[in-house]
Coordinates of C-alpha atoms in Angstrom, one line a residue:
Chain A
X1 CA 16.9 76.5 15.2
X2 CA 15.3 77.0 18.6
X3 CA 17.1 78.8 21.3
X4 CA 16.5 79.7 24.9
X5 CA 17.6 82.9 26.7
X6 CA 18.0 83.3 30.4
X7 CA 18.8 87.0 31.0
X8 CA 19.8 86.7 34.7
X9 CA 23.1 84.9 34.9
X10 CA 23.7 85.4 38.7
X11 CA 21.1 86.4 41.2
X12 CA 21.7 87.1 44.9
X13 CA 18.7 87.3 47.2
X14 CA 18.2 87.3 50.9
X15 CA 16.0 84.7 52.5
X16 CA 12.3 85.4 52.2
X17 CA 12.8 87.6 49.2
X18 CA 10.7 87.0 46.1
X19 CA 12.2 85.4 43.1
X20 CA 11.5 85.8 39.4
X21 CA 13.9 84.3 36.8
X22 CA 13.3 85.2 33.1
X23 CA 13.2 82.7 30.3
X24 CA 12.5 83.5 26.6
X25 CA 12.6 81.1 23.7
X26 CA 12.8 81.8 20.0
X27 CA 10.8 79.0 18.4
X28 CA 7.3 79.9 17.2
X29 CA 5.9 76.4 16.9
X30 CA 4.3 74.3 19.6
X31 CA 6.8 73.7 22.4
X32 CA 7.0 72.1 25.7
X33 CA 8.7 74.1 28.4
X34 CA 10.6 73.0 31.5
X35 CA 12.5 74.4 34.4
X36 CA 15.2 72.2 35.9
X37 CA 17.2 72.8 39.1
X38 CA 20.8 71.7 39.6
X39 CA 22.0 71.8 43.2
X40 CA 25.8 72.0 43.7
X41 CA 27.4 68.8 42.5
X42 CA 24.1 67.1 41.7
X43 CA 22.1 66.2 38.6
X44 CA 19.3 68.1 37.0
X45 CA 16.0 67.7 38.7
X46 CA 12.6 68.7 37.2
X47 CA 11.0 71.6 38.9
X48 CA 8.0 72.0 36.7
X49 CA 6.8 71.7 33.1
X50 CA 4.2 73.1 30.7
X51 CA 2.7 71.2 27.8
X52 CA -0.8 72.7 27.4
X53 CA -3.8 74.1 29.3
X54 CA -3.5 76.5 32.2
X55 CA -0.5 78.7 31.5
X56 CA 0.3 79.0 35.2
X57 CA 1.9 75.8 36.3
X58 CA 2.9 74.9 39.8
X59 CA 5.9 72.7 40.6
X60 CA 7.7 71.3 43.5
X61 CA 9.2 73.3 46.5
X62 CA 6.8 76.2 46.0
X63 CA 7.9 77.2 42.5
X64 CA 5.6 78.2 39.8
X65 CA 6.0 79.5 36.2
X66 CA 3.8 81.3 33.8
X67 CA 3.7 80.7 30.1
X68 CA 3.0 83.8 28.1
X69 CA 2.7 82.8 24.5
X70 CA 2.6 86.3 23.1
X71 CA 6.0 87.0 24.8
X72 CA 7.5 83.6 24.2
X73 CA 8.3 83.6 27.9
X74 CA 8.2 81.1 30.7
X75 CA 9.4 82.9 33.8
X76 CA 10.0 81.1 37.0
X77 CA 8.7 82.5 40.3
X78 CA 8.8 81.8 44.0
X79 CA 7.2 84.2 46.6
X80 CA 9.7 83.5 49.3
X81 CA 13.1 81.9 48.7
X82 CA 15.0 79.8 51.2
X83 CA 18.7 79.3 51.7
X84 CA 18.2 75.7 50.4
X85 CA 17.1 77.1 47.0
X86 CA 20.7 78.1 46.3
X87 CA 21.3 76.3 43.0
X88 CA 21.6 76.7 39.2
X89 CA 18.3 77.0 37.4
X90 CA 17.9 76.0 33.8
X91 CA 15.0 76.7 31.5
X92 CA 14.6 74.2 28.7
X93 CA 12.5 73.7 25.6
X94 CA 11.7 71.0 23.3
X95 CA 9.3 70.6 20.3
X96 CA 5.9 69.1 20.9
X97 CA 6.1 66.7 17.9
X98 CA 4.8 63.5 19.4
X99 CA 8.3 62.0 18.8
X100 CA 11.4 62.0 20.9
X101 CA 12.6 65.5 21.1
X102 CA 15.9 66.8 22.5
X103 CA 15.9 69.6 25.1
X104 CA 17.5 72.9 24.3
X105 CA 18.7 74.6 27.5
X106 CA 19.3 78.2 28.4
X107 CA 22.6 79.1 29.8
X108 CA 21.3 78.9 33.4
X109 CA 20.9 81.2 36.3
X110 CA 22.9 80.8 39.4
X111 CA 20.8 81.7 42.4
X112 CA 22.5 82.5 45.7
X113 CA 20.3 82.9 48.7
X114 CA 21.9 84.5 51.7
X115 CA 20.8 84.2 55.3
Chain B
X1 CA 10.6 55.6 42.6
X2 CA 13.3 54.2 40.4
X3 CA 15.5 56.7 38.8
X4 CA 18.0 56.8 35.9
X5 CA 21.2 55.0 36.8
X6 CA 24.5 55.9 35.3
X7 CA 27.9 54.3 35.7
X8 CA 30.5 55.0 36.5
X9 CA 29.9 58.1 38.5
X10 CA 33.5 59.3 38.1
X11 CA 36.1 58.4 35.5
X12 CA 39.6 59.5 35.0
X13 CA 41.4 58.8 31.7
X14 CA 44.5 59.8 29.8
X15 CA 44.5 61.5 26.5
X16 CA 43.9 59.1 23.5
X17 CA 42.3 56.5 25.8
X18 CA 38.8 55.2 25.4
X19 CA 35.9 55.4 27.8
X20 CA 32.5 53.7 28.0
X21 CA 29.6 55.3 29.9
X22 CA 26.5 53.4 30.7
X23 CA 22.9 54.5 31.3
X24 CA 20.0 52.5 32.7
X25 CA 16.7 54.2 32.1
X26 CA 13.7 54.3 34.4
X27 CA 11.8 51.1 33.9
X28 CA 9.3 51.2 31.0
X29 CA 11.0 54.3 29.5
X30 CA 11.7 53.7 25.8
X31 CA 13.8 56.8 25.0
X32 CA 17.3 57.7 26.1
X33 CA 19.1 61.0 25.6
X34 CA 22.8 61.8 26.2
X35 CA 23.9 65.3 27.1
X36 CA 27.3 66.8 27.8
X37 CA 27.8 69.6 30.3
X38 CA 31.1 71.4 30.4
X39 CA 32.3 73.3 33.4
X40 CA 29.9 76.3 34.0
X41 CA 27.9 75.6 30.9
X42 CA 24.5 74.4 30.0
X43 CA 23.9 70.8 28.9
X44 CA 24.4 70.2 25.2
X45 CA 22.5 67.4 23.5
X46 CA 24.6 64.7 22.0
X47 CA 22.4 61.9 20.8
X48 CA 19.1 60.1 21.5
X49 CA 17.6 56.7 21.0
X50 CA 14.0 55.5 20.8
X51 CA 13.2 51.8 20.8
X52 CA 16.8 51.0 20.2
X53 CA 17.1 53.2 17.1
X54 CA 18.9 56.5 16.9
X55 CA 16.3 59.2 16.8
X56 CA 18.3 62.4 16.8
X57 CA 21.9 63.5 16.7
X58 CA 23.4 66.7 18.0
X59 CA 26.9 68.0 18.5
X60 CA 28.5 64.6 19.0
X61 CA 32.1 64.2 17.8
X62 CA 32.8 61.4 15.3
X63 CA 35.1 59.9 18.0
X64 CA 32.0 59.1 20.0
X65 CA 29.4 56.5 19.3
X66 CA 26.4 55.2 21.2
X67 CA 23.7 52.6 21.1
X68 CA 20.7 51.4 22.9
X69 CA 20.4 47.7 23.7
X70 CA 17.4 45.3 23.9
X71 CA 17.0 46.0 27.6
X72 CA 16.8 49.7 26.8
X73 CA 20.1 50.6 28.5
X74 CA 22.4 52.7 26.5
X75 CA 26.2 53.0 26.2
X76 CA 28.2 56.0 25.1
X77 CA 31.6 55.0 23.7
X78 CA 34.3 57.7 23.5
X79 CA 37.6 57.1 21.8
X80 CA 40.8 59.1 21.3
X81 CA 39.9 61.2 24.3
X82 CA 40.9 64.8 24.3
X83 CA 41.3 67.2 27.2
X84 CA 38.2 69.0 26.0
X85 CA 36.1 66.0 26.6
X86 CA 36.4 66.5 30.3
X87 CA 32.8 67.2 31.3
X88 CA 29.7 65.9 33.1
X89 CA 27.8 63.4 30.9
X90 CA 24.1 63.1 31.7
X91 CA 21.8 60.5 30.5
X92 CA 18.0 61.2 30.5
X93 CA 15.2 58.9 29.9
X94 CA 11.6 59.4 29.0
X95 CA 8.4 57.5 28.0
X96 CA 7.2 58.7 24.6
X97 CA 3.7 59.9 25.2
X98 CA 1.7 63.1 25.1
X99 CA 3.6 64.5 28.1
X100 CA 7.1 63.4 27.4
X101 CA 9.3 64.5 30.2
X102 CA 13.0 63.7 30.5
X103 CA 14.3 62.6 33.8
X104 CA 18.0 62.9 34.3
X105 CA 20.5 60.5 35.9
X106 CA 23.2 61.6 38.3
X107 CA 25.8 61.9 35.5
X108 CA 29.3 60.6 34.9
X109 CA 32.1 63.1 35.6
X110 CA 34.8 62.4 33.1
X111 CA 38.3 63.9 33.6
X112 CA 40.8 63.5 30.8
X113 CA 44.4 64.1 31.8

């Protein structure tokens, strides 16, 4: 069964600091990779996704992620965080099968950005 | 752009009662997923439907059932509610193509007393 690991459970950064959140998955087949953000009390919003092609993907709000197949990783980065980035970040994976495929989520990383 | 609609947004029930959660997918989306997110936890997949047929089943209790209707909306029926069913229930929809991406609704927060 596929699984997703997010090693950082709680990250505290000052505004303007750089961010990198780790995500590793266990499945060796062809997968789709996602990062979702959940602001306090809100629903999951898609930040970015990787299906194929350029392993460096750019998403909304200045976020980017790099897919490294050899490391089974899909780390999320942002050069300079803002207070408004305070939220929970979930990495998710599903199988690229051409059929409906459930998402498997990591346990999430709570990011707290201080002023 | 239209988003996934879920109703109700909040629901309070007593133990052993029943609840029905509704999900209206983004127009032209043919697939619906249901996820359960407990307090401080990651979302867990419950069940999914593609073109009104169940496509996959996760850790959904036998007390729960779901279906997708001809207009593609879906309902999650929960019976004999337990305290542990208190959670946020998300619906997501997608259009099955080469770049299937699931878009989430705002969720229904269920509290069982």
